[in-house]
Amino acid sequence: MSKAIDEILSNPRNQSEEVQALQDTIYVIGGKWKLPIINSICNGNRRFREIERSIPGITTRMLSRELKEMELNKLIKRVEDPDFPTRVEYMSTEYCKSFGGIILEMIRWGKEHKKKIKGK
Protein backbone atom coordinates (compact mmCIF):
# COMPACT_ATOMS: atom_id res chain seq x y z
CA MET A 1 0.00 0.00 0.00
CA SER A 2 2.83 2.44 0.72
CA LYS A 3 4.04 1.98 -2.87
CA ALA A 4 0.69 3.26 -4.10
CA ILE A 5 0.86 6.21 -1.71
CA ASP A 6 4.41 6.99 -2.85
CA GLU A 7 3.22 6.98 -6.48
CA ILE A 8 0.42 9.41 -5.67
CA LEU A 9 2.71 11.76 -3.79
CA SER A 10 5.37 11.77 -6.51
CA ASN A 11 2.94 13.02 -9.16
CA PRO A 12 1.25 16.33 -8.28
CA ARG A 13 -1.49 15.81 -10.89
CA ASN A 14 -2.36 12.40 -9.49
CA GLN A 15 -2.20 13.78 -5.98
CA SER A 16 -4.87 16.35 -6.75
CA GLU A 17 -7.11 13.74 -8.39
CA GLU A 18 -6.59 11.32 -5.52
CA VAL A 19 -7.34 13.95 -2.89
CA GLN A 20 -10.56 14.85 -4.74
CA ALA A 21 -11.54 11.17 -4.94
CA LEU A 22 -10.92 10.75 -1.19
CA GLN A 23 -12.98 13.84 -0.43
CA ASP A 24 -15.83 12.52 -2.58
CA THR A 25 -15.76 9.18 -0.77
CA ILE A 26 -15.68 10.80 2.65
CA TYR A 27 -18.58 13.06 1.66
CA VAL A 28 -20.74 10.07 0.66
CA ILE A 29 -19.96 7.66 3.52
CA GLY A 30 -18.41 9.96 6.12
CA GLY A 31 -19.92 11.20 9.32
CA LYS A 32 -21.00 9.51 12.48
CA TRP A 33 -24.13 7.75 11.24
CA LYS A 34 -23.91 6.60 7.62
CA LEU A 35 -21.90 3.42 8.14
CA PRO A 36 -23.96 2.34 11.17
CA ILE A 37 -27.13 2.91 9.12
CA ILE A 38 -25.77 0.86 6.23
CA ASN A 39 -24.73 -1.85 8.68
CA SER A 40 -28.19 -1.87 10.24
CA ILE A 41 -29.95 -2.14 6.88
CA CYS A 42 -27.58 -4.87 5.68
CA ASN A 43 -28.30 -6.78 8.92
CA GLY A 44 -31.99 -6.97 8.09
CA ASN A 45 -33.47 -3.83 9.65
CA ARG A 46 -35.67 -2.40 6.91
CA ARG A 47 -38.25 -0.25 8.69
CA PHE A 48 -37.45 3.21 10.07
CA ARG A 49 -38.06 2.28 13.72
CA GLU A 50 -36.04 -0.95 13.39
CA ILE A 51 -33.08 1.03 12.05
CA GLU A 52 -33.51 3.68 14.74
CA ARG A 53 -33.62 1.12 17.58
CA SER A 54 -30.55 -0.68 16.28
CA ILE A 55 -28.34 2.43 16.43
CA PRO A 56 -27.81 3.73 19.96
CA GLY A 57 -27.78 7.51 20.23
CA ILE A 58 -29.23 8.41 16.83
CA THR A 59 -32.19 10.78 16.90
CA THR A 60 -35.28 10.43 14.75
CA ARG A 61 -34.47 13.71 13.02
CA MET A 62 -30.88 12.70 12.28
CA LEU A 63 -31.90 9.27 10.95
CA SER A 64 -34.47 10.87 8.67
CA ARG A 65 -31.91 13.38 7.36
CA GLU A 66 -29.25 10.73 6.79
CA LEU A 67 -31.67 8.35 5.02
CA LYS A 68 -32.72 11.13 2.63
CA GLU A 69 -29.09 12.01 1.87
CA MET A 70 -28.17 8.36 1.39
CA GLU A 71 -31.10 7.91 -0.97
CA LEU A 72 -29.93 10.91 -3.03
CA ASN A 73 -26.47 9.32 -3.23
CA LYS A 74 -28.05 6.03 -4.38
CA LEU A 75 -26.79 4.04 -1.39
CA ILE A 76 -30.26 3.02 -0.27
CA LYS A 77 -33.66 2.70 -1.85
CA ARG A 78 -36.89 3.80 -0.15
CA VAL A 79 -39.72 1.43 -1.00
CA GLU A 80 -43.34 2.20 -0.19
CA ASP A 81 -45.69 -0.77 0.06
CA PRO A 82 -48.77 -0.02 -2.09
CA ASP A 83 -50.96 -2.25 0.11
CA PHE A 84 -50.15 -0.29 3.26
CA PRO A 85 -50.22 3.49 2.80
CA THR A 86 -47.76 4.16 5.63
CA ARG A 87 -45.43 1.17 5.28
CA VAL A 88 -41.97 2.16 4.09
CA GLU A 89 -38.85 0.02 3.92
CA TYR A 90 -35.25 0.92 3.19
CA MET A 91 -32.93 -1.38 1.28
CA SER A 92 -29.30 -1.16 0.33
CA THR A 93 -28.63 -0.84 -3.38
CA GLU A 94 -26.14 -2.79 -5.45
CA TYR A 95 -24.14 0.43 -5.59
CA CYS A 96 -24.03 0.47 -1.78
CA LYS A 97 -22.88 -3.13 -1.73
CA SER A 98 -20.03 -2.21 -4.08
CA PHE A 99 -18.04 -0.77 -1.18
CA GLY A 100 -18.60 -3.75 1.11
CA GLY A 101 -14.93 -4.66 0.70
CA ILE A 102 -13.94 -1.20 1.89
CA ILE A 103 -16.05 -1.59 5.02
CA LEU A 104 -14.53 -5.00 5.76
CA GLU A 105 -11.05 -3.52 5.29
CA MET A 106 -11.94 -0.66 7.65
CA ILE A 107 -13.05 -3.20 10.26
CA ARG A 108 -9.82 -5.15 9.83
CA TRP A 109 -7.74 -1.98 10.08
CA GLY A 110 -9.69 -0.84 13.16
CA LYS A 111 -8.98 -4.13 14.94
CA GLU A 112 -5.28 -3.93 14.09
CA HIS A 113 -5.15 -0.30 15.18
CA LYS A 114 -6.71 -1.14 18.53
CA LYS A 115 -4.11 -3.89 19.09
CA LYS A 116 -1.28 -1.54 18.15
CA ILE A 117 -2.47 1.23 20.45
CA LYS A 118 -2.97 -1.18 23.35
CA GLY A 119 0.49 -2.64 22.69
CA LYS A 120 -0.69 -6.20 21.99
mmCIF file of N, CA and C in Angstrom:
data_model
loop_
_atom_site.group_PDB
_atom_site.id
_atom_site.type_symbol
_atom_site.label_atom_id
_atom_site.label_comp_id
_atom_site.label_asym_id
_atom_site.label_seq_id
_atom_site.Cartn_x
_atom_site.Cartn_y
_atom_site.Cartn_z
ATOM 1 N N MET A 1 0.822 -1.189 0.000
ATOM 2 C CA MET A 1 0.000 0.000 0.000
ATOM 3 C C MET A 1 0.866 1.253 0.000
ATOM 4 N N SER A 2 1.998 1.248 0.688
ATOM 5 C CA SER A 2 2.834 2.442 0.724
ATOM 6 C C SER A 2 3.404 2.755 -0.658
ATOM 7 N N LYS A 3 3.589 1.736 -1.503
ATOM 8 C CA LYS A 3 4.044 1.982 -2.866
ATOM 9 C C LYS A 3 3.019 2.817 -3.611
ATOM 10 N N ALA A 4 1.751 2.504 -3.454
ATOM 11 C CA ALA A 4 0.689 3.262 -4.103
ATOM 12 C C ALA A 4 0.659 4.698 -3.589
ATOM 13 N N ILE A 5 0.833 4.868 -2.296
ATOM 14 C CA ILE A 5 0.857 6.211 -1.710
ATOM 15 C C ILE A 5 2.058 6.989 -2.226
ATOM 16 N N ASP A 6 3.217 6.338 -2.313
ATOM 17 C CA ASP A 6 4.410 6.988 -2.851
ATOM 18 C C ASP A 6 4.188 7.447 -4.293
ATOM 19 N N GLU A 7 3.523 6.613 -5.092
ATOM 20 C CA GLU A 7 3.220 6.985 -6.477
ATOM 21 C C GLU A 7 2.347 8.226 -6.536
ATOM 22 N N ILE A 8 1.339 8.272 -5.699
ATOM 23 C CA ILE A 8 0.422 9.414 -5.673
ATOM 24 C C ILE A 8 1.185 10.679 -5.304
ATOM 25 N N LEU A 9 2.000 10.589 -4.273
ATOM 26 C CA LEU A 9 2.710 11.764 -3.787
ATOM 27 C C LEU A 9 3.780 12.250 -4.745
ATOM 28 N N SER A 10 4.310 11.365 -5.577
ATOM 29 C CA SER A 10 5.369 11.766 -6.506
ATOM 30 C C SER A 10 4.829 12.465 -7.747
ATOM 31 N N ASN A 11 3.541 12.383 -7.999
ATOM 32 C CA ASN A 11 2.942 13.015 -9.165
ATOM 33 C C ASN A 11 1.888 14.018 -8.698
ATOM 34 N N PRO A 12 2.190 15.323 -8.777
ATOM 35 C CA PRO A 12 1.245 16.335 -8.279
ATOM 36 C C PRO A 12 -0.133 16.259 -8.939
ATOM 37 N N ARG A 13 -0.181 15.910 -10.216
ATOM 38 C CA ARG A 13 -1.486 15.810 -10.892
ATOM 39 C C ARG A 13 -2.299 14.675 -10.285
ATOM 40 N N ASN A 14 -1.670 13.519 -10.113
ATOM 41 C CA ASN A 14 -2.363 12.396 -9.486
ATOM 42 C C ASN A 14 -2.782 12.739 -8.066
ATOM 43 N N GLN A 15 -1.908 13.443 -7.366
ATOM 44 C CA GLN A 15 -2.199 13.785 -5.978
ATOM 45 C C GLN A 15 -3.484 14.592 -5.886
ATOM 46 N N SER A 16 -3.663 15.541 -6.750
ATOM 47 C CA SER A 16 -4.871 16.353 -6.748
ATOM 48 C C SER A 16 -6.110 15.508 -7.052
ATOM 49 N N GLU A 17 -6.000 14.627 -8.045
ATOM 50 C CA GLU A 17 -7.111 13.745 -8.393
ATOM 51 C C GLU A 17 -7.429 12.790 -7.249
ATOM 52 N N GLU A 18 -6.396 12.254 -6.618
ATOM 53 C CA GLU A 18 -6.590 11.315 -5.516
ATOM 54 C C GLU A 18 -7.225 11.998 -4.312
ATOM 55 N N VAL A 19 -6.763 13.202 -4.015
ATOM 56 C CA VAL A 19 -7.343 13.946 -2.894
ATOM 57 C C VAL A 19 -8.819 14.206 -3.165
ATOM 58 N N GLN A 20 -9.156 14.599 -4.389
ATOM 59 C CA GLN A 20 -10.558 14.845 -4.740
ATOM 60 C C GLN A 20 -11.386 13.570 -4.598
ATOM 61 N N ALA A 21 -10.823 12.446 -5.055
ATOM 62 C CA ALA A 21 -11.536 11.166 -4.939
ATOM 63 C C ALA A 21 -11.763 10.796 -3.479
ATOM 64 N N LEU A 22 -10.754 11.018 -2.624
ATOM 65 C CA LEU A 22 -10.919 10.753 -1.191
ATOM 66 C C LEU A 22 -11.987 11.654 -0.580
ATOM 67 N N GLN A 23 -11.983 12.917 -0.958
ATOM 68 C CA GLN A 23 -12.982 13.843 -0.434
ATOM 69 C C GLN A 23 -14.391 13.428 -0.862
ATOM 70 N N ASP A 24 -14.523 12.976 -2.104
ATOM 71 C CA ASP A 24 -15.827 12.516 -2.580
ATOM 72 C C ASP A 24 -16.302 11.309 -1.780
ATOM 73 N N THR A 25 -15.399 10.378 -1.531
ATOM 74 C CA THR A 25 -15.755 9.176 -0.769
ATOM 75 C C THR A 25 -16.162 9.538 0.655
ATOM 76 N N ILE A 26 -15.376 10.388 1.282
ATOM 77 C CA ILE A 26 -15.677 10.802 2.651
ATOM 78 C C ILE A 26 -17.015 11.533 2.704
ATOM 79 N N TYR A 27 -17.308 12.341 1.699
ATOM 80 C CA TYR A 27 -18.582 13.057 1.657
ATOM 81 C C TYR A 27 -19.758 12.071 1.633
ATOM 82 N N VAL A 28 -19.628 11.018 0.831
ATOM 83 C CA VAL A 28 -20.740 10.074 0.659
ATOM 84 C C VAL A 28 -20.909 9.157 1.863
ATOM 85 N N ILE A 29 -19.820 8.632 2.431
ATOM 86 C CA ILE A 29 -19.959 7.661 3.521
ATOM 87 C C ILE A 29 -19.448 8.172 4.864
ATOM 88 N N GLY A 30 -18.974 9.418 4.893
ATOM 89 C CA GLY A 30 -18.410 9.960 6.121
ATOM 90 C C GLY A 30 -19.476 10.352 7.129
ATOM 91 N N GLY A 31 -19.014 10.795 8.255
ATOM 92 C CA GLY A 31 -19.924 11.204 9.315
ATOM 93 C C GLY A 31 -20.126 10.083 10.315
ATOM 94 N N LYS A 32 -20.808 10.424 11.357
ATOM 95 C CA LYS A 32 -20.996 9.507 12.477
ATOM 96 C C LYS A 32 -22.012 8.407 12.196
ATOM 97 N N TRP A 33 -22.982 8.649 11.319
ATOM 98 C CA TRP A 33 -24.129 7.753 11.243
ATOM 99 C C TRP A 33 -24.253 6.908 9.977
ATOM 100 N N LYS A 34 -23.649 7.302 8.875
ATOM 101 C CA LYS A 34 -23.911 6.601 7.616
ATOM 102 C C LYS A 34 -23.503 5.133 7.645
ATOM 103 N N LEU A 35 -22.318 4.829 8.101
ATOM 104 C CA LEU A 35 -21.898 3.419 8.137
ATOM 105 C C LEU A 35 -22.733 2.593 9.117
ATOM 106 N N PRO A 36 -23.056 3.112 10.316
ATOM 107 C CA PRO A 36 -23.958 2.338 11.174
ATOM 108 C C PRO A 36 -25.337 2.112 10.547
ATOM 109 N N ILE A 37 -25.839 3.088 9.792
ATOM 110 C CA ILE A 37 -27.132 2.912 9.122
ATOM 111 C C ILE A 37 -27.020 1.828 8.061
ATOM 112 N N ILE A 38 -25.978 1.887 7.259
ATOM 113 C CA ILE A 38 -25.767 0.859 6.229
ATOM 114 C C ILE A 38 -25.654 -0.508 6.882
ATOM 115 N N ASN A 39 -24.892 -0.588 7.957
ATOM 116 C CA ASN A 39 -24.731 -1.851 8.677
ATOM 117 C C ASN A 39 -26.075 -2.365 9.176
ATOM 118 N N SER A 40 -26.881 -1.483 9.728
ATOM 119 C CA SER A 40 -28.193 -1.874 10.237
ATOM 120 C C SER A 40 -29.077 -2.420 9.119
ATOM 121 N N ILE A 41 -29.127 -1.705 8.013
ATOM 122 C CA ILE A 41 -29.955 -2.144 6.882
ATOM 123 C C ILE A 41 -29.455 -3.477 6.327
ATOM 124 N N CYS A 42 -28.150 -3.614 6.205
ATOM 125 C CA CYS A 42 -27.579 -4.868 5.685
ATOM 126 C C CYS A 42 -27.791 -6.039 6.647
ATOM 127 N N ASN A 43 -28.023 -5.735 7.925
ATOM 128 C CA ASN A 43 -28.299 -6.780 8.916
ATOM 129 C C ASN A 43 -29.785 -7.076 9.061
ATOM 130 N N GLY A 44 -30.587 -6.579 8.123
ATOM 131 C CA GLY A 44 -31.992 -6.966 8.086
ATOM 132 C C GLY A 44 -32.993 -5.969 8.628
ATOM 133 N N ASN A 45 -32.539 -4.855 9.160
ATOM 134 C CA ASN A 45 -33.466 -3.835 9.647
ATOM 135 C C ASN A 45 -33.903 -2.981 8.458
ATOM 136 N N ARG A 46 -35.167 -3.082 8.113
ATOM 137 C CA ARG A 46 -35.668 -2.405 6.907
ATOM 138 C C ARG A 46 -36.597 -1.220 7.228
ATOM 139 N N ARG A 47 -37.302 -1.301 8.331
ATOM 140 C CA ARG A 47 -38.251 -0.248 8.691
ATOM 141 C C ARG A 47 -37.542 0.834 9.497
ATOM 142 N N PHE A 48 -38.072 2.062 9.418
ATOM 143 C CA PHE A 48 -37.451 3.212 10.069
ATOM 144 C C PHE A 48 -37.198 2.951 11.554
ATOM 145 N N ARG A 49 -38.205 2.507 12.268
ATOM 146 C CA ARG A 49 -38.064 2.284 13.715
ATOM 147 C C ARG A 49 -37.072 1.159 14.027
ATOM 148 N N GLU A 50 -37.020 0.130 13.186
ATOM 149 C CA GLU A 50 -36.037 -0.949 13.390
ATOM 150 C C GLU A 50 -34.620 -0.396 13.272
ATOM 151 N N ILE A 51 -34.405 0.422 12.253
ATOM 152 C CA ILE A 51 -33.083 1.027 12.049
ATOM 153 C C ILE A 51 -32.748 1.923 13.236
ATOM 154 N N GLU A 52 -33.716 2.751 13.625
ATOM 155 C CA GLU A 52 -33.509 3.685 14.741
ATOM 156 C C GLU A 52 -33.155 2.944 16.036
ATOM 157 N N ARG A 53 -33.879 1.872 16.346
ATOM 158 C CA ARG A 53 -33.622 1.120 17.577
ATOM 159 C C ARG A 53 -32.278 0.398 17.553
ATOM 160 N N SER A 54 -31.798 0.080 16.372
ATOM 161 C CA SER A 54 -30.549 -0.685 16.276
ATOM 162 C C SER A 54 -29.301 0.193 16.384
ATOM 163 N N ILE A 55 -29.483 1.514 16.388
ATOM 164 C CA ILE A 55 -28.338 2.434 16.427
ATOM 165 C C ILE A 55 -28.443 3.312 17.670
ATOM 166 N N PRO A 56 -27.740 2.949 18.732
ATOM 167 C CA PRO A 56 -27.811 3.735 19.965
ATOM 168 C C PRO A 56 -27.356 5.181 19.747
ATOM 169 N N GLY A 57 -28.156 6.097 20.255
ATOM 170 C CA GLY A 57 -27.776 7.506 20.229
ATOM 171 C C GLY A 57 -28.274 8.303 19.033
ATOM 172 N N ILE A 58 -28.759 7.652 17.993
ATOM 173 C CA ILE A 58 -29.228 8.409 16.833
ATOM 174 C C ILE A 58 -30.624 8.956 17.123
ATOM 175 N N THR A 59 -30.864 10.188 16.712
ATOM 176 C CA THR A 59 -32.189 10.783 16.903
ATOM 177 C C THR A 59 -33.051 10.511 15.668
ATOM 178 N N THR A 60 -34.345 10.619 15.851
ATOM 179 C CA THR A 60 -35.282 10.432 14.746
ATOM 180 C C THR A 60 -34.988 11.423 13.625
ATOM 181 N N ARG A 61 -34.756 12.653 14.004
ATOM 182 C CA ARG A 61 -34.474 13.706 13.017
ATOM 183 C C ARG A 61 -33.191 13.404 12.241
ATOM 184 N N MET A 62 -32.146 12.984 12.940
ATOM 185 C CA MET A 62 -30.878 12.696 12.280
ATOM 186 C C MET A 62 -31.014 11.487 11.351
ATOM 187 N N LEU A 63 -31.702 10.451 11.796
ATOM 188 C CA LEU A 63 -31.900 9.275 10.949
ATOM 189 C C LEU A 63 -32.654 9.654 9.685
ATOM 190 N N SER A 64 -33.692 10.437 9.824
ATOM 191 C CA SER A 64 -34.467 10.874 8.667
ATOM 192 C C SER A 64 -33.598 11.654 7.685
ATOM 193 N N ARG A 65 -32.805 12.574 8.200
ATOM 194 C CA ARG A 65 -31.913 13.384 7.357
ATOM 195 C C ARG A 65 -30.883 12.509 6.646
ATOM 196 N N GLU A 66 -30.275 11.593 7.384
ATOM 197 C CA GLU A 66 -29.248 10.726 6.793
ATOM 198 C C GLU A 66 -29.838 9.788 5.733
ATOM 199 N N LEU A 67 -31.027 9.235 6.000
ATOM 200 C CA LEU A 67 -31.670 8.350 5.020
ATOM 201 C C LEU A 67 -31.965 9.100 3.726
ATOM 202 N N LYS A 68 -32.445 10.328 3.833
ATOM 203 C CA LYS A 68 -32.718 11.127 2.633
ATOM 204 C C LYS A 68 -31.443 11.383 1.838
ATOM 205 N N GLU A 69 -30.374 11.747 2.532
ATOM 206 C CA GLU A 69 -29.093 12.008 1.865
ATOM 207 C C GLU A 69 -28.540 10.739 1.220
ATOM 208 N N MET A 70 -28.661 9.627 1.928
ATOM 209 C CA MET A 70 -28.166 8.360 1.387
ATOM 210 C C MET A 70 -28.984 7.919 0.181
ATOM 211 N N GLU A 71 -30.269 8.229 0.183
ATOM 212 C CA GLU A 71 -31.104 7.915 -0.971
ATOM 213 C C GLU A 71 -30.690 8.767 -2.177
ATOM 214 N N LEU A 72 -30.399 10.035 -1.946
ATOM 215 C CA LEU A 72 -29.931 10.907 -3.025
ATOM 216 C C LEU A 72 -28.609 10.423 -3.620
ATOM 217 N N ASN A 73 -27.759 9.839 -2.771
ATOM 218 C CA ASN A 73 -26.466 9.316 -3.227
ATOM 219 C C ASN A 73 -26.556 7.869 -3.714
ATOM 220 N N LYS A 74 -27.779 7.361 -3.825
ATOM 221 C CA LYS A 74 -28.050 6.033 -4.380
ATOM 222 C C LYS A 74 -27.456 4.879 -3.567
ATOM 223 N N LEU A 75 -27.282 5.099 -2.261
ATOM 224 C CA LEU A 75 -26.788 4.040 -1.387
ATOM 225 C C LEU A 75 -27.920 3.167 -0.878
ATOM 226 N N ILE A 76 -29.087 3.768 -0.718
ATOM 227 C CA ILE A 76 -30.257 3.022 -0.271
ATOM 228 C C ILE A 76 -31.438 3.354 -1.175
ATOM 229 N N LYS A 77 -32.431 2.492 -1.087
ATOM 230 C CA LYS A 77 -33.658 2.703 -1.848
ATOM 231 C C LYS A 77 -34.819 2.702 -0.864
ATOM 232 N N ARG A 78 -35.681 3.685 -0.984
ATOM 233 C CA ARG A 78 -36.889 3.797 -0.149
ATOM 234 C C ARG A 78 -38.026 3.160 -0.933
ATOM 235 N N VAL A 79 -38.656 2.165 -0.321
ATOM 236 C CA VAL A 79 -39.719 1.427 -1.004
ATOM 237 C C VAL A 79 -41.002 1.546 -0.192
ATOM 238 N N GLU A 80 -42.035 2.085 -0.833
ATOM 239 C CA GLU A 80 -43.337 2.197 -0.191
ATOM 240 C C GLU A 80 -44.193 1.009 -0.624
ATOM 241 N N ASP A 81 -44.821 0.359 0.339
ATOM 242 C CA ASP A 81 -45.695 -0.773 0.057
ATOM 243 C C ASP A 81 -47.054 -0.243 -0.382
ATOM 244 N N PRO A 82 -47.489 -0.561 -1.608
ATOM 245 C CA PRO A 82 -48.769 -0.023 -2.091
ATOM 246 C C PRO A 82 -49.982 -0.550 -1.321
ATOM 247 N N ASP A 83 -49.840 -1.687 -0.657
ATOM 248 C CA ASP A 83 -50.960 -2.248 0.109
ATOM 249 C C ASP A 83 -51.156 -1.566 1.456
ATOM 250 N N PHE A 84 -50.095 -0.996 1.975
ATOM 251 C CA PHE A 84 -50.147 -0.289 3.255
ATOM 252 C C PHE A 84 -49.695 1.147 3.009
ATOM 253 N N PRO A 85 -50.591 2.112 3.142
ATOM 254 C CA PRO A 85 -50.222 3.490 2.800
ATOM 255 C C PRO A 85 -49.072 4.077 3.615
ATOM 256 N N THR A 86 -48.831 3.582 4.818
ATOM 257 C CA THR A 86 -47.761 4.161 5.630
ATOM 258 C C THR A 86 -46.586 3.213 5.823
ATOM 259 N N ARG A 87 -46.524 2.119 5.101
ATOM 260 C CA ARG A 87 -45.429 1.167 5.277
ATOM 261 C C ARG A 87 -44.290 1.489 4.300
ATOM 262 N N VAL A 88 -43.155 1.816 4.878
ATOM 263 C CA VAL A 88 -41.974 2.161 4.090
ATOM 264 C C VAL A 88 -40.827 1.285 4.552
ATOM 265 N N GLU A 89 -40.057 0.786 3.608
ATOM 266 C CA GLU A 89 -38.853 0.015 3.921
ATOM 267 C C GLU A 89 -37.669 0.621 3.192
ATOM 268 N N TYR A 90 -36.504 0.439 3.782
ATOM 269 C CA TYR A 90 -35.254 0.915 3.189
ATOM 270 C C TYR A 90 -34.387 -0.290 2.878
ATOM 271 N N MET A 91 -33.785 -0.271 1.701
ATOM 272 C CA MET A 91 -32.931 -1.383 1.281
ATOM 273 C C MET A 91 -31.634 -0.838 0.713
ATOM 274 N N SER A 92 -30.561 -1.573 0.929
ATOM 275 C CA SER A 92 -29.297 -1.157 0.333
ATOM 276 C C SER A 92 -29.332 -1.477 -1.160
ATOM 277 N N THR A 93 -28.691 -0.643 -1.937
ATOM 278 C CA THR A 93 -28.634 -0.840 -3.384
ATOM 279 C C THR A 93 -27.390 -1.644 -3.744
ATOM 280 N N GLU A 94 -27.337 -2.110 -4.970
ATOM 281 C CA GLU A 94 -26.135 -2.793 -5.451
ATOM 282 C C GLU A 94 -24.943 -1.843 -5.384
ATOM 283 N N TYR A 95 -25.196 -0.577 -5.656
ATOM 284 C CA TYR A 95 -24.143 0.431 -5.586
ATOM 285 C C TYR A 95 -23.576 0.510 -4.168
ATOM 286 N N CYS A 96 -24.452 0.460 -3.182
ATOM 287 C CA CYS A 96 -24.031 0.475 -1.781
ATOM 288 C C CYS A 96 -23.164 -0.747 -1.477
ATOM 289 N N LYS A 97 -23.607 -1.888 -1.975
ATOM 290 C CA LYS A 97 -22.876 -3.131 -1.726
ATOM 291 C C LYS A 97 -21.499 -3.132 -2.387
ATOM 292 N N SER A 98 -21.310 -2.250 -3.370
ATOM 293 C CA SER A 98 -20.027 -2.215 -4.080
ATOM 294 C C SER A 98 -18.868 -1.774 -3.184
ATOM 295 N N PHE A 99 -19.151 -1.125 -2.074
ATOM 296 C CA PHE A 99 -18.045 -0.774 -1.178
ATOM 297 C C PHE A 99 -18.020 -1.635 0.088
ATOM 298 N N GLY A 100 -18.646 -2.801 0.001
ATOM 299 C CA GLY A 100 -18.596 -3.752 1.114
ATOM 300 C C GLY A 100 -17.173 -4.147 1.476
ATOM 301 N N GLY A 101 -16.334 -4.319 0.460
ATOM 302 C CA GLY A 101 -14.931 -4.658 0.704
ATOM 303 C C GLY A 101 -14.201 -3.567 1.465
ATOM 304 N N ILE A 102 -14.551 -2.333 1.187
ATOM 305 C CA ILE A 102 -13.940 -1.199 1.887
ATOM 306 C C ILE A 102 -14.329 -1.246 3.361
ATOM 307 N N ILE A 103 -15.591 -1.519 3.629
ATOM 308 C CA ILE A 103 -16.054 -1.589 5.017
ATOM 309 C C ILE A 103 -15.350 -2.716 5.758
ATOM 310 N N LEU A 104 -15.238 -3.880 5.119
ATOM 311 C CA LEU A 104 -14.531 -5.002 5.757
ATOM 312 C C LEU A 104 -13.075 -4.642 6.028
ATOM 313 N N GLU A 105 -12.443 -3.946 5.097
ATOM 314 C CA GLU A 105 -11.052 -3.524 5.294
ATOM 315 C C GLU A 105 -10.951 -2.507 6.430
ATOM 316 N N MET A 106 -11.933 -1.622 6.550
ATOM 317 C CA MET A 106 -11.943 -0.659 7.655
ATOM 318 C C MET A 106 -12.078 -1.377 8.994
ATOM 319 N N ILE A 107 -12.901 -2.411 9.037
ATOM 320 C CA ILE A 107 -13.055 -3.197 10.260
ATOM 321 C C ILE A 107 -11.734 -3.878 10.612
ATOM 322 N N ARG A 108 -11.098 -4.492 9.599
ATOM 323 C CA ARG A 108 -9.816 -5.155 9.826
ATOM 324 C C ARG A 108 -8.785 -4.154 10.340
ATOM 325 N N TRP A 109 -8.705 -2.995 9.685
ATOM 326 C CA TRP A 109 -7.742 -1.978 10.082
ATOM 327 C C TRP A 109 -8.033 -1.495 11.502
ATOM 328 N N GLY A 110 -9.313 -1.296 11.820
ATOM 329 C CA GLY A 110 -9.686 -0.842 13.158
ATOM 330 C C GLY A 110 -9.262 -1.813 14.248
ATOM 331 N N LYS A 111 -9.411 -3.111 13.973
ATOM 332 C CA LYS A 111 -8.981 -4.128 14.944
ATOM 333 C C LYS A 111 -7.468 -4.101 15.124
ATOM 334 N N GLU A 112 -6.747 -4.002 14.015
ATOM 335 C CA GLU A 112 -5.277 -3.929 14.090
ATOM 336 C C GLU A 112 -4.821 -2.665 14.809
ATOM 337 N N HIS A 113 -5.491 -1.572 14.544
ATOM 338 C CA HIS A 113 -5.147 -0.305 15.183
ATOM 339 C C HIS A 113 -5.339 -0.392 16.696
ATOM 340 N N LYS A 114 -6.438 -0.994 17.102
ATOM 341 C CA LYS A 114 -6.709 -1.142 18.534
ATOM 342 C C LYS A 114 -5.611 -1.957 19.207
ATOM 343 N N LYS A 115 -5.198 -3.068 18.548
ATOM 344 C CA LYS A 115 -4.108 -3.888 19.092
ATOM 345 C C LYS A 115 -2.821 -3.083 19.203
ATOM 346 N N LYS A 116 -2.515 -2.312 18.160
ATOM 347 C CA LYS A 116 -1.284 -1.538 18.146
ATOM 348 C C LYS A 116 -1.277 -0.485 19.256
ATOM 349 N N ILE A 117 -2.382 0.194 19.430
ATOM 350 C CA ILE A 117 -2.468 1.230 20.448
ATOM 351 C C ILE A 117 -2.378 0.648 21.851
ATOM 352 N N LYS A 118 -3.015 -0.516 22.034
ATOM 353 C CA LYS A 118 -2.968 -1.177 23.350
ATOM 354 C C LYS A 118 -1.656 -1.916 23.574
ATOM 355 N N GLY A 119 -0.799 -1.985 22.544
ATOM 356 C CA GLY A 119 0.488 -2.644 22.685
ATOM 357 C C GLY A 119 0.433 -4.154 22.676
ATOM 358 N N LYS A 120 -0.565 -4.735 22.030
ATOM 359 C CA LYS A 120 -0.688 -6.195 21.993
ATOM 360 C C LYS A 120 -0.160 -6.745 20.697
#
